[in-house]
Short mmCIF file of C-alpha atoms in Angstrom, two decimals:
data_model
loop_
_atom_site.label_atom_id
_atom_site.label_comp_id
_atom_site.label_asym_id
_atom_site.label_seq_id
_atom_site.Cartn_x
_atom_site.Cartn_y
_atom_site.Cartn_z
CA MET A 1 -47.03 46.19 -26.76
CA GLU A 2 -43.13 46.61 -27.58
CA LEU A 3 -39.56 45.50 -27.09
CA GLN A 4 -35.79 46.90 -28.40
CA PHE A 5 -32.89 44.83 -27.06
CA THR A 6 -29.33 43.70 -27.62
CA LEU A 7 -27.35 40.39 -26.82
CA SER A 8 -26.83 42.00 -23.87
CA THR A 9 -29.65 43.21 -22.15
CA ILE A 10 -31.63 40.42 -23.43
CA ASP A 11 -31.85 38.91 -20.18
CA GLN A 12 -33.37 41.39 -18.71
CA ALA A 13 -36.07 42.29 -22.08
CA ALA A 14 -37.33 38.86 -20.68
CA ARG A 15 -38.31 39.78 -17.60
CA LEU A 16 -39.34 43.17 -19.28
CA PHE A 17 -41.50 40.78 -21.44
CA PHE A 18 -43.11 38.38 -18.81
CA GLU A 19 -44.19 42.07 -16.55
CA GLN A 20 -46.30 43.25 -20.27
CA ALA A 21 -47.39 39.80 -20.99
CA GLY A 22 -49.29 40.00 -18.65
CA PRO A 23 -51.06 36.01 -17.22
CA HIS A 24 -50.61 34.78 -21.22
CA ARG A 25 -49.31 31.12 -21.46
CA VAL A 26 -48.86 30.56 -25.09
CA PHE A 27 -46.72 32.54 -27.12
CA ALA A 28 -46.47 32.32 -30.31
CA PHE A 29 -42.82 34.03 -32.18
CA HIS A 30 -43.29 35.13 -36.02
CA ALA A 31 -40.18 35.93 -37.75
CA PRO A 32 -37.51 34.84 -40.79
CA MET A 33 -35.27 32.34 -39.41
CA GLY A 34 -31.92 34.40 -37.89
CA THR A 35 -34.26 36.38 -36.51
CA GLY A 36 -33.32 35.59 -32.69
CA LYS A 37 -36.85 33.45 -31.96
CA THR A 38 -34.48 30.64 -30.76
CA THR A 39 -32.15 32.81 -28.54
CA PHE A 40 -34.93 35.24 -26.31
CA ILE A 41 -37.15 32.19 -26.61
CA ALA A 42 -33.60 30.39 -24.13
CA ALA A 43 -33.25 34.04 -22.27
CA LEU A 44 -37.68 33.09 -21.36
CA CYS A 45 -37.33 30.01 -20.39
CA ARG A 46 -34.24 31.80 -17.94
CA ALA A 47 -36.45 34.38 -17.21
CA ALA A 48 -38.95 31.27 -15.92
CA HIS A 49 -36.14 29.44 -13.85
CA VAL A 50 -36.10 27.06 -16.36
CA LYS A 51 -33.76 24.04 -14.86
CA THR A 52 -31.78 23.03 -17.86
CA GLN A 53 -30.07 25.40 -20.25
CA PRO A 54 -32.74 25.43 -22.64
CA SER A 55 -31.97 24.10 -26.57
CA SER A 56 -33.50 23.98 -30.06
CA PRO A 57 -35.95 21.83 -30.89
CA THR A 58 -36.13 22.12 -34.71
CA PHE A 59 -36.07 17.56 -35.34
CA SER A 60 -37.55 16.79 -32.36
CA LEU A 61 -40.09 19.66 -32.62
CA VAL A 62 -40.82 19.53 -28.74
CA ASN A 63 -38.86 20.51 -25.87
CA GLU A 64 -40.48 20.24 -22.27
CA TYR A 65 -38.18 21.85 -19.52
CA VAL A 66 -39.51 22.22 -16.14
CA THR A 67 -38.96 25.23 -13.79
CA LEU A 68 -37.63 25.53 -9.94
CA GLU A 69 -41.16 25.96 -9.55
CA GLY A 70 -41.81 22.15 -11.40
CA GLU A 71 -43.28 23.11 -13.82
CA SER A 72 -43.21 22.83 -17.02
CA VAL A 73 -42.04 24.66 -19.93
CA TYR A 74 -42.62 23.68 -23.84
CA HIS A 75 -40.86 24.45 -26.71
CA ILE A 76 -41.55 24.15 -29.65
CA ASP A 77 -41.02 24.16 -33.33
CA LEU A 78 -43.26 24.50 -36.23
CA TYR A 79 -40.64 24.80 -38.70
CA ARG A 80 -40.85 20.72 -40.02
CA ILE A 81 -44.96 20.49 -39.54
CA LYS A 82 -46.73 20.28 -42.37
CA ASP A 83 -50.16 21.39 -41.16
CA HIS A 84 -52.34 21.54 -38.03
CA GLU A 85 -53.53 17.93 -39.20
CA GLU A 86 -49.73 16.79 -38.36
CA ALA A 87 -49.51 19.47 -35.77
CA ARG A 88 -52.57 17.70 -33.60
CA ASN A 89 -51.51 14.47 -34.63
CA ALA A 90 -47.95 14.91 -33.01
CA GLY A 91 -50.01 16.50 -29.70
CA ILE A 92 -48.95 19.93 -29.89
CA GLU A 93 -52.56 21.34 -29.56
CA GLU A 94 -53.26 19.63 -26.47
CA ILE A 95 -49.64 21.46 -25.82
CA LEU A 96 -51.27 23.89 -26.56
CA HIS A 97 -54.71 24.22 -24.41
CA SER A 98 -52.43 22.36 -20.97
CA GLY A 99 -52.20 25.70 -19.04
CA ALA A 100 -48.81 25.19 -19.34
CA ILE A 101 -46.25 28.09 -20.62
CA CYS A 102 -45.55 27.40 -24.52
CA PHE A 103 -43.24 28.89 -26.54
CA VAL A 104 -43.47 28.25 -30.32
CA GLU A 105 -41.84 29.32 -33.66
CA TRP A 106 -43.00 29.10 -37.05
CA PRO A 107 -47.01 29.05 -35.61
CA GLU A 108 -48.55 30.27 -38.94
CA LYS A 109 -47.66 26.67 -40.40
CA ALA A 110 -50.32 25.45 -37.85
CA PRO A 111 -52.41 28.71 -36.94
CA GLU A 112 -56.13 26.69 -36.54
CA ILE A 113 -54.46 24.78 -33.57
CA PHE A 114 -53.68 28.09 -31.10
CA PRO A 115 -56.74 29.25 -28.02
CA ASP A 116 -58.18 32.32 -28.99
CA HIS A 117 -55.79 33.63 -25.81
CA ALA A 118 -52.40 32.70 -27.46
CA LEU A 119 -49.97 36.21 -27.70
CA HIS A 120 -48.55 36.82 -30.54
CA LEU A 121 -45.20 38.35 -31.34
CA ARG A 122 -43.26 39.55 -34.38
CA MET A 123 -39.31 39.83 -34.21
CA GLU A 124 -37.23 42.24 -36.24
CA ILE A 125 -33.36 42.75 -36.68
CA ARG A 126 -32.45 45.97 -36.13
CA PRO A 127 -28.44 46.37 -37.27
CA VAL A 128 -27.15 50.24 -34.94
CA SER A 129 -24.28 51.70 -33.71
CA THR A 130 -23.89 52.76 -30.79
CA PRO A 131 -22.21 55.98 -29.50
CA ALA A 132 -18.93 54.64 -30.28
CA GLY A 133 -19.48 53.65 -33.47
CA ILE A 134 -19.94 50.43 -32.32
CA GLU A 135 -22.08 48.22 -34.64
CA ASP A 136 -24.17 45.92 -33.27
CA THR A 137 -28.15 43.80 -33.39
CA ARG A 138 -31.16 45.51 -31.90
CA TYR A 139 -33.89 42.49 -31.71
CA LEU A 140 -37.48 44.38 -32.69
CA CYS A 141 -40.58 42.78 -30.75
CA THR A 142 -43.77 43.15 -30.92
CA PHE A 143 -46.72 41.45 -29.32
CA THR A 144 -50.63 41.48 -29.65
CA ASN A 145 -53.24 39.35 -28.54
CA THR A 146 -54.80 38.14 -31.38
CA THR A 147 -55.34 34.64 -32.74
CA HIS A 148 -53.55 36.09 -36.51
CA GLU A 149 -49.70 36.13 -37.41
CA PRO A 150 -49.16 40.43 -36.23
CA ALA A 151 -49.31 42.79 -39.85
#
């Protein structure tokens, strides 16, 4: 499946994402730095009715949010993790298997800890020109239900 969106349509794309993602609750975002992972995850948190403004967990590794319905949502950033053992020791594997919604950046750092039902996503940026000739950034998000990074 594929979603294309701009910053002006990102909240609509986040709602559509949840419709297309079905029952999945663990989302692994594979993309280079600066591709919009954190920005899209913030929109997904808004679509999940998180009470507070999401922020990047680069230094904390894990941010936990609570939805209006009282459910936990986790935003995990594995960029600073060395390997799956460090992720396990930090309790991240347990979070991924908790049944809570989990958005994970840099999952390739510890692929062994992900549940089989994780939805893996690849993001990229494509510059486009609008009909008025204005440059805009279009984000492309493709997702697959595999335990490995999509090709």
